[in-house]
XYZ file of C-alpha atoms in Angstrom:
745
model
C 209.587 16.081 34.220
C 208.561 13.677 31.531
C 208.650 10.033 32.173
C 210.488 7.408 30.034
C 207.135 6.077 29.043
C 205.799 9.573 27.717
C 209.098 10.684 26.052
C 208.831 6.925 24.192
C 205.265 7.910 22.808
C 205.994 11.088 21.866
C 209.241 9.975 19.677
C 206.761 7.578 18.121
C 204.257 10.263 17.464
C 207.094 12.410 15.710
C 208.338 9.358 13.796
C 204.806 8.682 12.314
C 204.553 12.451 11.102
C 208.098 11.910 9.409
C 207.621 8.704 7.907
C 206.198 7.869 4.766
C 203.411 5.266 4.598
C 205.640 2.481 3.498
C 207.840 2.726 6.349
C 205.370 1.732 8.713
C 206.150 -1.827 8.587
C 209.917 -1.147 9.530
C 209.139 1.085 12.220
C 206.480 -1.189 13.730
C 209.330 -3.913 13.729
C 211.655 -1.654 15.597
C 209.020 -0.677 18.132
C 208.262 -4.483 18.476
C 211.759 -5.514 19.181
C 211.993 -2.471 21.478
C 209.164 -3.539 23.365
C 210.163 -7.146 23.525
C 213.573 -5.821 24.851
C 211.770 -3.706 27.484
C 210.004 -6.623 28.614
C 212.513 -8.936 28.759
C 214.477 -6.476 31.027
C 211.859 -5.899 33.103
C 211.273 -9.469 33.882
C 214.798 -10.221 34.307
C 215.538 -6.828 36.630
C 212.553 -7.682 38.530
C 213.703 -11.105 39.201
C 217.344 -10.480 39.768
C 216.632 -7.823 42.167
C 215.105 -10.427 44.525
C 218.142 -12.599 44.491
C 219.807 -13.705 47.500
C 221.362 -16.985 46.921
C 223.832 -18.567 44.257
C 221.159 -20.683 43.232
C 218.412 -18.175 42.773
C 220.673 -16.039 40.505
C 221.417 -19.541 38.386
C 217.975 -20.304 37.838
C 217.357 -17.016 36.570
C 219.831 -17.214 34.191
C 219.389 -20.929 33.109
C 215.546 -20.808 33.021
C 214.208 -17.645 32.442
C 216.458 -16.182 30.174
C 216.065 -19.515 28.157
C 212.665 -18.612 27.925
C 213.625 -15.945 25.446
C 217.267 -17.094 24.205
C 218.709 -20.105 22.632
C 222.133 -21.079 24.177
C 223.554 -24.035 26.173
C 224.909 -22.813 29.354
C 226.263 -20.298 31.467
C 229.181 -19.598 34.007
C 230.043 -16.645 36.369
C 233.240 -15.936 37.181
C 235.211 -13.658 39.407
C 238.308 -11.767 39.351
C 241.132 -11.527 42.027
C 243.281 -8.536 40.873
C 245.585 -8.854 43.944
C 246.596 -12.321 43.414
C 246.268 -12.260 39.404
C 243.602 -14.818 39.263
C 239.965 -15.808 38.321
C 238.046 -18.598 39.328
C 234.406 -19.821 38.614
C 231.863 -18.457 40.950
C 228.501 -19.778 39.681
C 227.967 -22.782 37.226
C 224.530 -24.102 35.571
C 224.051 -27.329 37.235
C 221.196 -28.732 34.852
C 222.127 -27.817 31.174
C 225.935 -28.281 31.553
C 226.756 -30.922 28.849
C 229.968 -32.136 30.989
C 228.418 -31.710 34.728
C 229.205 -35.352 35.469
C 232.762 -35.074 34.344
C 234.971 -35.304 37.271
C 237.664 -33.132 35.330
C 235.289 -30.753 34.973
C 234.472 -30.697 38.798
C 238.410 -30.283 39.439
C 238.576 -27.500 36.821
C 235.414 -25.551 38.545
C 237.241 -25.689 41.726
C 240.624 -24.605 40.228
C 242.139 -20.688 40.199
C 243.615 -19.728 36.924
C 246.322 -17.373 36.030
C 245.575 -14.005 34.616
C 248.350 -14.652 31.950
C 249.000 -12.401 28.796
C 246.809 -14.114 26.610
C 243.910 -13.651 23.955
C 241.421 -14.620 26.798
C 242.785 -11.927 29.082
C 242.801 -9.328 26.696
C 239.180 -9.920 26.368
C 238.464 -9.230 29.910
C 240.534 -5.998 29.807
C 239.105 -4.992 26.715
C 236.095 -3.684 28.782
C 233.685 -4.498 26.044
C 231.034 -7.761 25.454
C 232.741 -9.699 23.272
C 231.852 -12.879 21.156
C 234.178 -15.652 19.795
C 234.578 -18.770 18.299
C 235.751 -21.339 21.009
C 237.804 -23.431 18.562
C 239.634 -20.163 17.146
C 240.836 -19.649 20.757
C 242.156 -23.497 21.327
C 245.598 -22.819 19.846
C 245.700 -19.694 21.651
C 248.752 -19.559 24.638
C 247.336 -19.053 28.239
C 243.785 -20.360 27.076
C 242.111 -21.987 30.216
C 241.637 -25.501 30.473
C 238.004 -25.406 30.944
C 237.898 -24.174 27.125
C 239.183 -27.429 25.914
C 236.795 -29.734 27.671
C 233.820 -27.623 26.685
C 235.382 -27.504 23.104
C 235.236 -31.384 23.352
C 231.792 -31.682 24.484
C 230.369 -29.507 21.476
C 230.600 -25.964 22.463
C 231.525 -23.794 19.607
C 230.974 -20.184 20.546
C 231.138 -17.811 23.548
C 229.628 -14.472 24.820
C 231.406 -12.774 27.545
C 230.061 -9.824 29.218
C 231.852 -8.065 32.048
C 230.701 -7.323 35.552
C 231.614 -4.096 37.029
C 231.223 -2.428 40.426
C 232.517 1.352 40.702
C 233.623 0.994 37.082
C 236.189 -1.689 38.259
C 235.827 -5.218 36.637
C 235.391 -7.783 39.198
C 234.181 -10.703 37.128
C 232.216 -11.640 33.878
C 229.225 -14.058 32.505
C 230.104 -16.427 29.874
C 227.956 -17.834 27.740
C 228.412 -21.375 25.914
C 226.362 -22.354 22.349
C 226.279 -25.169 20.569
C 226.333 -23.434 17.580
C 227.789 -20.454 15.740
C 226.044 -17.045 15.088
C 223.804 -17.772 18.111
C 224.055 -14.868 20.126
C 221.732 -12.253 18.298
C 222.052 -8.269 18.750
C 218.838 -8.330 21.273
C 220.521 -11.292 23.223
C 223.835 -8.980 23.436
C 221.797 -5.797 24.148
C 219.538 -7.784 26.864
C 223.071 -9.019 28.543
C 224.196 -5.591 28.553
C 221.022 -4.382 30.193
C 221.134 -6.867 32.724
C 224.802 -6.659 33.382
C 224.453 -3.699 36.207
C 221.570 -5.859 38.176
C 223.989 -8.698 37.933
C 226.833 -7.126 39.202
C 224.737 -5.888 41.919
C 223.471 -9.169 42.572
C 226.606 -11.168 42.587
C 228.278 -8.392 44.859
C 225.157 -8.978 47.430
C 225.623 -12.525 47.212
C 229.498 -11.956 47.786
C 228.791 -9.937 51.079
C 226.057 -12.188 51.868
C 228.263 -15.150 51.767
C 231.165 -13.475 53.284
C 228.933 -12.285 56.348
C 227.708 -15.762 56.723
C 231.206 -17.596 56.157
C 232.487 -15.187 59.105
C 229.483 -16.295 61.244
C 229.965 -19.680 60.266
C 233.799 -19.468 60.964
C 233.249 -17.841 63.886
C 230.735 -20.817 65.319
C 232.841 -23.362 64.151
C 236.008 -22.082 65.778
C 234.061 -21.436 69.031
C 232.699 -25.212 68.780
C 236.538 -26.407 67.761
C 237.820 -23.983 70.903
C 235.343 -26.084 73.097
C 236.224 -29.368 71.740
C 239.909 -28.621 72.417
C 239.367 -27.971 76.152
C 238.003 -31.280 76.704
C 240.594 -33.445 74.551
C 242.657 -35.632 77.119
C 244.978 -37.716 74.673
C 246.361 -37.604 71.159
C 243.338 -39.448 69.627
C 240.795 -36.747 70.566
C 243.015 -33.756 69.555
C 243.301 -35.957 66.073
C 239.564 -36.303 66.085
C 239.131 -32.549 66.671
C 241.435 -31.454 64.271
C 239.919 -33.592 61.308
C 236.206 -33.294 62.325
C 236.357 -29.449 63.270
C 239.123 -28.158 60.950
C 238.255 -29.921 57.709
C 234.610 -27.821 58.076
C 236.870 -24.573 57.314
C 239.829 -25.804 55.484
C 240.514 -27.910 52.709
C 243.162 -30.403 53.347
C 243.735 -34.428 52.842
C 245.597 -35.334 56.112
C 247.712 -33.595 58.535
C 250.393 -34.127 60.981
C 251.544 -32.817 64.345
C 254.990 -32.332 65.200
C 257.154 -31.722 68.417
C 260.524 -30.212 68.887
C 262.936 -33.186 70.862
C 264.908 -32.257 73.790
C 268.077 -31.487 71.729
C 266.575 -28.670 69.996
C 268.117 -29.524 66.670
C 265.552 -32.234 65.654
C 261.886 -32.785 65.895
C 259.695 -36.028 65.160
C 256.055 -36.996 64.468
C 253.560 -36.107 67.621
C 250.231 -36.973 65.738
C 249.801 -39.070 62.698
C 246.670 -38.920 60.700
C 245.376 -42.671 60.562
C 243.826 -41.813 57.178
C 247.096 -41.051 55.399
C 247.856 -42.928 52.487
C 251.377 -43.074 53.395
C 250.977 -45.921 55.557
C 250.910 -48.273 52.482
C 254.785 -47.216 52.108
C 257.391 -49.927 53.925
C 259.093 -46.683 55.368
C 255.759 -45.297 57.070
C 257.233 -46.859 60.582
C 260.299 -45.313 60.102
C 258.744 -42.112 58.937
C 256.941 -41.902 62.292
C 259.933 -42.821 64.733
C 262.697 -40.920 62.561
C 264.058 -37.815 64.035
C 264.184 -35.019 61.444
C 266.580 -31.856 61.468
C 265.249 -28.817 62.073
C 267.389 -26.999 59.230
C 265.556 -29.080 56.722
C 264.412 -25.969 54.678
C 260.910 -26.595 55.784
C 260.546 -26.468 59.661
C 263.030 -23.996 60.085
C 261.648 -21.418 57.786
C 258.371 -22.065 59.334
C 260.241 -21.638 62.920
C 260.955 -18.028 62.175
C 257.674 -16.900 60.407
C 254.819 -15.579 62.753
C 252.286 -16.610 60.147
C 251.850 -20.126 58.571
C 254.024 -20.965 56.029
C 252.741 -22.619 52.568
C 254.983 -24.522 50.121
C 254.615 -25.711 46.528
C 255.867 -29.376 46.873
C 256.628 -29.505 43.317
C 259.294 -26.583 43.651
C 261.537 -29.125 46.244
C 264.136 -31.207 44.987
C 262.862 -34.503 46.334
C 266.688 -36.260 46.794
C 267.421 -33.706 49.707
C 263.912 -33.613 51.142
C 263.056 -35.342 54.283
C 261.431 -38.548 54.080
C 257.975 -37.605 55.510
C 258.195 -35.102 52.889
C 259.282 -37.846 50.084
C 256.527 -40.165 51.035
C 253.447 -37.596 51.308
C 254.527 -36.254 47.830
C 254.679 -39.742 46.265
C 250.786 -40.306 47.862
C 249.873 -37.378 45.917
C 250.338 -34.307 48.229
C 250.937 -30.987 46.311
C 251.016 -28.473 48.860
C 251.614 -28.187 52.365
C 251.092 -25.503 55.279
C 253.132 -25.388 58.184
C 252.675 -23.159 61.304
C 255.129 -23.730 64.207
C 252.571 -23.165 67.358
C 253.053 -20.705 69.985
C 255.485 -22.103 73.085
C 258.865 -22.478 73.922
C 261.360 -25.462 74.731
C 261.020 -29.126 74.334
C 257.030 -29.260 74.173
C 256.971 -26.799 71.223
C 254.555 -28.523 68.515
C 253.730 -27.799 65.068
C 250.833 -28.428 62.497
C 251.324 -29.813 58.795
C 248.428 -29.589 56.501
C 248.675 -31.494 53.186
C 246.447 -30.976 50.023
C 246.512 -32.699 46.668
C 246.092 -29.661 44.977
C 248.004 -26.266 44.594
C 246.444 -22.990 45.768
C 244.430 -24.672 48.482
C 245.402 -22.626 51.434
C 244.336 -18.984 50.885
C 244.498 -15.869 53.255
C 241.373 -17.272 55.009
C 242.821 -20.408 55.797
C 246.187 -18.969 56.946
C 244.326 -16.663 59.306
C 242.241 -19.495 60.934
C 245.052 -21.505 61.731
C 246.386 -18.472 63.412
C 243.488 -18.109 65.229
C 243.484 -21.482 66.496
C 247.354 -21.930 67.076
C 247.566 -20.898 70.556
C 244.673 -23.331 71.643
C 246.324 -25.927 69.691
C 249.751 -25.390 71.482
C 247.785 -25.438 74.630
C 245.925 -28.672 73.872
C 249.175 -30.506 72.760
C 251.000 -29.126 75.742
C 248.570 -30.101 78.339
C 248.187 -33.452 76.595
C 252.078 -34.155 76.745
C 252.113 -32.986 80.273
C 249.227 -35.379 80.966
C 250.923 -38.080 79.241
C 254.213 -37.656 81.251
C 252.663 -37.624 84.600
C 250.494 -40.674 83.291
C 253.692 -42.350 82.061
C 255.681 -41.436 85.341
C 252.615 -43.031 87.235
C 252.991 -46.210 84.897
C 256.692 -46.280 85.579
C 256.023 -46.073 89.406
C 253.889 -48.725 88.892
C 255.797 -51.138 86.815
C 258.882 -50.267 89.022
C 256.900 -51.296 92.178
C 255.495 -54.607 90.767
C 259.121 -55.360 89.534
C 260.568 -54.488 92.954
C 258.135 -56.675 94.283
C 258.916 -59.566 92.301
C 262.539 -59.654 92.525
C 262.066 -59.238 96.041
C 261.143 -63.048 96.497
C 264.052 -64.085 94.170
C 266.471 -66.095 95.822
C 268.373 -67.730 92.760
C 269.568 -67.004 89.748
C 266.656 -69.080 87.880
C 264.009 -67.242 89.868
C 265.441 -64.024 88.816
C 265.825 -65.073 85.148
C 261.729 -65.675 85.276
C 261.106 -62.352 86.953
C 263.212 -60.274 84.497
C 261.618 -62.024 81.698
C 258.173 -61.391 83.000
C 258.774 -58.036 83.561
C 260.914 -56.742 80.749
C 258.466 -58.540 78.288
C 255.762 -55.987 79.479
C 257.709 -53.279 77.776
C 256.378 -54.228 74.279
C 259.260 -52.223 72.180
C 262.026 -54.930 73.713
C 262.830 -57.422 71.218
C 265.480 -59.056 72.969
C 267.708 -58.449 76.144
C 271.014 -60.182 77.923
C 272.885 -59.461 81.486
C 276.566 -59.839 81.394
C 278.406 -60.134 84.375
C 281.767 -59.305 85.260
C 284.196 -62.673 85.974
C 286.739 -62.841 88.868
C 289.596 -62.085 86.663
C 288.176 -58.299 86.318
C 289.242 -58.490 82.646
C 286.185 -60.369 81.069
C 282.410 -60.960 80.981
C 280.172 -64.044 80.728
C 276.312 -64.097 79.853
C 274.456 -64.719 83.181
C 270.741 -64.044 81.771
C 269.612 -63.807 78.563
C 265.721 -63.930 76.601
C 264.887 -67.348 76.366
C 261.918 -66.464 74.074
C 264.148 -65.297 71.137
C 263.763 -67.287 67.922
C 267.687 -67.738 67.445
C 268.206 -69.549 71.037
C 269.563 -72.612 69.259
C 271.664 -70.772 67.030
C 275.165 -71.997 67.269
C 277.009 -68.731 67.091
C 274.552 -67.538 69.872
C 275.553 -71.025 72.008
C 279.030 -70.117 71.314
C 278.700 -66.613 72.226
C 276.564 -67.489 75.510
C 279.373 -70.094 76.602
C 282.479 -67.500 75.868
C 284.295 -65.153 78.148
C 283.939 -61.546 76.463
C 286.768 -58.885 76.803
C 285.395 -55.817 79.060
C 287.733 -53.708 77.020
C 286.065 -54.105 73.538
C 285.329 -50.248 72.825
C 281.679 -51.158 73.562
C 281.195 -52.497 77.225
C 283.999 -50.788 78.996
C 282.090 -47.717 77.439
C 279.028 -48.740 79.041
C 280.700 -49.298 82.503
C 282.291 -45.766 82.120
C 278.711 -44.181 81.670
C 276.275 -43.344 84.330
C 273.728 -43.024 81.377
C 272.604 -45.679 79.023
C 274.446 -45.592 75.573
C 272.733 -46.385 72.550
C 274.414 -48.427 69.573
C 273.421 -48.456 66.022
C 274.261 -51.998 64.980
C 274.400 -51.525 61.422
C 276.852 -48.665 61.595
C 278.979 -50.385 64.409
C 279.109 -53.698 62.413
C 281.286 -51.584 59.953
C 284.000 -51.171 62.622
C 286.461 -53.790 61.575
C 287.484 -53.911 65.424
C 283.532 -54.597 66.383
C 283.491 -57.752 68.427
C 281.801 -60.988 67.485
C 278.284 -60.215 69.185
C 277.960 -57.067 67.129
C 278.139 -58.725 64.058
C 275.665 -61.643 65.546
C 273.151 -58.941 65.991
C 273.317 -57.486 62.811
C 272.828 -61.144 61.457
C 269.897 -61.347 63.606
C 268.515 -58.064 62.528
C 268.685 -56.420 65.758
C 269.126 -52.538 64.723
C 269.492 -50.443 67.828
C 271.052 -51.877 71.164
C 271.077 -49.819 74.727
C 273.593 -50.658 77.014
C 273.307 -49.759 80.692
C 275.972 -50.275 83.546
C 274.645 -52.620 86.463
C 276.300 -51.486 89.658
C 275.921 -51.639 93.382
C 277.389 -48.250 94.923
C 281.191 -47.791 93.272
C 281.069 -51.718 92.071
C 280.832 -52.558 88.895
C 278.808 -55.569 88.181
C 278.123 -55.732 84.651
C 275.922 -54.778 81.787
C 272.260 -54.923 80.807
C 271.976 -55.091 76.901
C 268.479 -54.607 75.300
C 267.165 -54.107 71.843
C 264.147 -51.913 71.390
C 262.956 -49.044 69.087
C 262.094 -46.646 72.064
C 263.860 -46.096 75.215
C 262.331 -44.737 78.461
C 265.669 -43.745 79.795
C 264.491 -42.870 83.374
C 262.347 -46.641 83.765
C 265.356 -48.466 81.922
C 267.690 -46.662 84.681
C 265.208 -47.639 87.317
C 265.222 -51.220 86.551
C 268.785 -51.575 85.968
C 268.972 -50.025 89.505
C 267.087 -53.108 90.879
C 268.464 -55.380 88.618
C 271.902 -54.455 90.389
C 270.615 -54.990 93.915
C 268.796 -58.158 92.826
C 271.822 -59.916 91.217
C 274.041 -58.533 94.471
C 271.532 -60.537 96.713
C 271.423 -63.754 94.550
C 274.909 -63.910 94.729
C 275.200 -63.443 98.553
C 272.424 -65.725 98.788
C 274.519 -68.439 96.494
C 277.613 -67.609 98.532
C 275.924 -67.956 101.634
C 274.053 -71.168 100.573
C 277.696 -72.415 99.060
C 279.101 -71.586 102.980
C 275.954 -73.607 104.691
C 276.656 -76.225 102.522
C 280.378 -76.348 103.135
C 280.136 -75.991 107.152
C 277.413 -78.904 106.790
C 279.644 -81.013 105.271
C 282.636 -80.100 107.395
C 280.808 -81.168 109.992
C 279.988 -84.465 108.429
C 283.744 -84.934 108.058
C 284.574 -83.716 111.844
C 282.214 -86.069 113.278
C 283.944 -88.838 111.023
C 287.104 -87.871 111.740
C 286.217 -87.750 115.529
C 284.908 -91.643 115.149
C 287.714 -93.004 113.138
C 291.057 -90.514 113.387
C 291.139 -89.098 116.520
C 291.077 -92.715 118.252
C 294.786 -92.465 117.825
C 297.138 -89.837 119.107
C 299.578 -89.881 116.595
C 301.266 -92.337 113.913
C 302.671 -95.301 115.823
C 305.883 -97.057 114.474
C 309.335 -95.872 114.469
C 311.249 -98.578 112.608
C 313.696 -97.828 109.341
C 310.306 -98.345 107.151
C 308.326 -95.966 109.040
C 311.277 -93.461 109.137
C 311.418 -93.651 105.288
C 307.918 -92.571 105.106
C 308.288 -89.577 107.890
C 311.120 -88.371 105.397
C 309.073 -88.660 102.426
C 306.046 -87.126 104.300
C 308.336 -84.292 105.359
C 309.507 -83.901 101.505
C 306.203 -83.047 100.437
C 304.390 -81.769 103.398
C 304.962 -78.073 102.882
C 304.365 -78.089 99.059
C 301.416 -77.811 96.829
C 302.681 -80.709 94.426
C 299.856 -83.628 93.924
C 300.686 -86.792 95.942
C 300.179 -90.328 95.096
C 299.886 -92.688 97.908
C 299.754 -96.272 97.292
C 299.711 -99.821 99.210
C 297.400 -102.652 100.108
C 294.166 -101.957 101.867
C 294.431 -101.320 105.575
C 297.843 -100.000 105.457
C 297.178 -96.558 106.676
C 296.996 -94.287 103.314
C 294.489 -92.065 104.727
C 296.156 -91.691 108.028
C 299.717 -90.697 106.018
C 297.343 -88.374 104.022
C 296.081 -86.696 107.264
C 299.563 -86.282 108.278
C 300.809 -84.577 105.090
C 297.904 -82.302 105.423
C 298.488 -81.381 109.056
C 302.206 -80.959 108.404
C 301.551 -78.714 105.566
C 300.482 -74.914 105.226
C 296.848 -75.699 104.923
C 296.675 -77.470 108.165
C 294.133 -74.981 109.733
C 291.557 -76.128 106.846
C 289.765 -79.020 107.023
C 290.855 -81.909 104.632
C 288.215 -83.075 102.595
C 287.825 -86.783 101.696
C 286.347 -88.617 98.655
C 285.999 -92.145 98.350
C 286.085 -92.876 94.564
C 285.064 -96.353 94.939
C 282.155 -95.776 97.278
C 280.199 -93.762 94.531
C 278.339 -94.616 91.446
C 279.922 -93.556 88.335
C 277.101 -91.305 87.505
C 277.410 -89.037 90.595
C 281.067 -88.918 91.173
C 281.159 -85.735 88.579
C 278.413 -84.115 90.467
C 279.998 -85.107 93.950
C 283.546 -83.584 92.866
C 282.722 -80.696 90.742
C 279.095 -79.658 92.170
C 275.994 -79.156 89.830
C 273.350 -76.241 89.118
C 269.537 -76.559 89.663
C 268.015 -78.640 86.855
C 271.279 -79.571 85.129
C 269.820 -83.368 85.614
C 266.963 -85.243 87.210
C 267.018 -84.999 90.629
C 268.898 -81.852 90.776
C 266.470 -79.723 92.459
C 268.828 -77.376 94.087
C 272.283 -75.924 93.477
C 275.191 -78.226 95.111
C 278.478 -77.122 95.975
C 281.201 -79.952 94.848
C 284.039 -81.208 96.990
C 286.717 -78.932 94.881
C 284.947 -76.013 95.929
C 284.490 -77.323 99.825
C 288.590 -78.002 99.624
C 289.327 -74.695 98.201
C 292.947 -73.433 100.043
C 292.962 -76.831 101.687
C 293.545 -80.357 100.917
C 291.260 -82.918 98.905
C 292.121 -86.796 99.566
C 290.839 -88.770 96.542
C 290.892 -92.355 98.115
C 290.727 -95.168 95.458
C 291.594 -92.698 92.724
C 292.296 -96.133 90.563
C 288.479 -96.616 90.774
C 287.546 -93.225 89.144
C 285.851 -93.530 85.703
C 287.851 -92.538 82.497
C 285.062 -89.582 81.582
C 285.851 -87.902 85.220
C 289.701 -88.606 84.886
C 289.535 -86.093 81.875
C 287.817 -83.652 84.075
C 290.148 -84.044 86.932
C 293.061 -83.690 84.674
C 291.694 -80.218 83.787
C 291.198 -79.250 87.141
C 294.952 -80.079 88.261
C 296.276 -78.563 85.074
C 293.811 -75.151 84.897
C 292.892 -74.739 88.572
C 289.746 -74.285 87.257
C 286.224 -76.046 87.040
C 282.626 -75.873 85.803
C 279.828 -77.534 87.970
C 277.542 -79.591 86.250
C 275.147 -78.062 84.412
C 277.268 -74.522 84.503
C 278.969 -72.232 81.951
C 280.975 -70.216 84.573
C 284.355 -71.225 85.495
C 285.464 -71.280 89.255
C 288.874 -70.766 90.281
C 290.104 -73.217 93.053
C 293.212 -73.710 94.922
C 293.331 -77.300 96.069
C 296.069 -79.841 97.250
C 295.287 -83.085 95.918
C 296.322 -86.152 97.576
C 295.411 -89.161 96.263
C 295.499 -92.986 97.265
C 294.972 -96.382 95.503
C 295.544 -100.138 96.199
C 295.896 -101.036 92.618
C 299.192 -100.890 90.574
C 298.396 -97.883 88.412
C 300.943 -98.581 85.995
C 299.248 -101.761 84.777
C 295.885 -99.866 84.738
C 297.517 -97.527 82.356
C 298.665 -100.105 80.119
C 295.580 -101.817 80.231
C 293.642 -98.576 79.389
C 291.854 -98.073 82.566
C 293.241 -95.207 84.081
C 294.596 -92.422 82.009
C 298.458 -92.004 81.304
C 298.732 -88.118 81.210
C 296.627 -88.108 84.538
C 299.111 -90.698 85.923
C 302.168 -88.977 85.308
């Protein structure tokens, strides 16, 4: 068999015999060209067969080929027939005139559709083609990289197809800054090395796929090992961002978790690098529950594979808040995968990209491969957090119970509540309201004294008011065993909403939680709290202990009151023994005394107020005791107050009592004489010496049958029979303005 060289020499000898002497010069040029073509092809083919890496191939095209021909730069692109796209595979990093342009880099990383265009027809023509780039600029469907190259001086292009098994899988495109720069020899050489380039590119692709698979396997193994060690959300987020970004291009991510009701989901993990943090609605986005049926989550939940969404195709007006914020921030594509699992611990992962076609089949397969491990890691973290939170709650409740165990007074309880509840960082304010003795109203008992509006007149008015239990809010809370949540913005639109709802809106309280306070079957009141996040088991534990503490404080106050009453009664009894019971009865049987006895019998059994007048030493106190002993209240001790013997600044406290800290020297709570005389008789001796300001309060007690301690805000009902005595002429005192006429009458 003859070799190619022997055949060539044979043809040359045959040509020499046929040619005339003047034709030798033309033949010699053809032979020189053939020799040159052969040498170039041999040199390039030899180099191309040694290629194993992308960089090696581009060096041959950008340096070796330029040793023989003039051109600007070269790009190799691949064609994906299944997806009907083509994309750059190799670019010339040294000679490209626009290599530093950000737009060019973006274009090089892009994928272009094979639309029906002049350029696509060149690819489908199955021949080598050259054309003037300027003439292609106005053709429809021409790729954007033509324009940027044209703007930087490129004028002509030469396209040579790459084939494998007779199928076109790519092309080599050479740019030139001049026209008519691609000689026949250049075209012939390119066609000659095209098969070698095709083999080289195929081998590079295969090697890259092998290396990529190995890299993916190694990275996924490392990722899996890292996920086994995560103990909290921050660790998991770091693993995702550090490990997963090695395999998939995405800008940021978020993990979701299904809520208990199964109808909504919320953010579980938020990427701290998300640029959406700049939006005011960012916090709302994190905490806001999203309905499952939002056209995204529900679609993903019904798919076994990750789902990719083109964000440009959505109606932003109806899209979820998180979608709108991320779109505004530049995201254009998202991939969502609902992780394997069931129930309230079912998680999902969402990846965002600022460009389309970021999430290809390889990305979807990677997410599929790690979805089970992601689900396990997230579920383990949730379970660990639940255990940790329960331990924290137990520790909190233990500390709280120990703190309020030592509480003996309302003031101590207020301090303990404030110190403990303020440890819950999300609490902005609170108030405890207790049911009054009338059973139909409530009054504030303890409130958050650190709030900024504590001196607001409207707030002070509400604190001093009796609030109806049946107002559509407090009665609803008392009827429930669970805390009830109220959206203040929505509730304030109700025309029947009580004043405190509108006040809470004015001070920008957003979400109030109301929980019933009760011991056994006895309703005590309501604990109101403003907070963004509610730990229901913890809140119920706090309220249970609060209920016990309030009951203990009330019992302790009642015992203290009884003790004080017993001590005062004891003092009165001792005084009576010394001063009264020296006489077995009132002595006197004359006509005047008979009139006195008759008047005593008329008033003894009634509850009317009695005024005894007479000179000092005429026995007014003795008559008062006689009236009391003849009344239905005789089994109770009559309480005596000498209004003339008490300083003006102490008589009010003596009569009505005072709260701890209500004035200097009030180191403890004190029960007044009116409370001591409840269901009995109060004898006010020398009533004419009572100060005018005290007379006003006495009048109110007589009329309303209720009083308030000095420094107190709670009205106390009393049932007291009042007997007064004076040695003054009260009518003259009234005329002179020293005694109130309404009190006298």
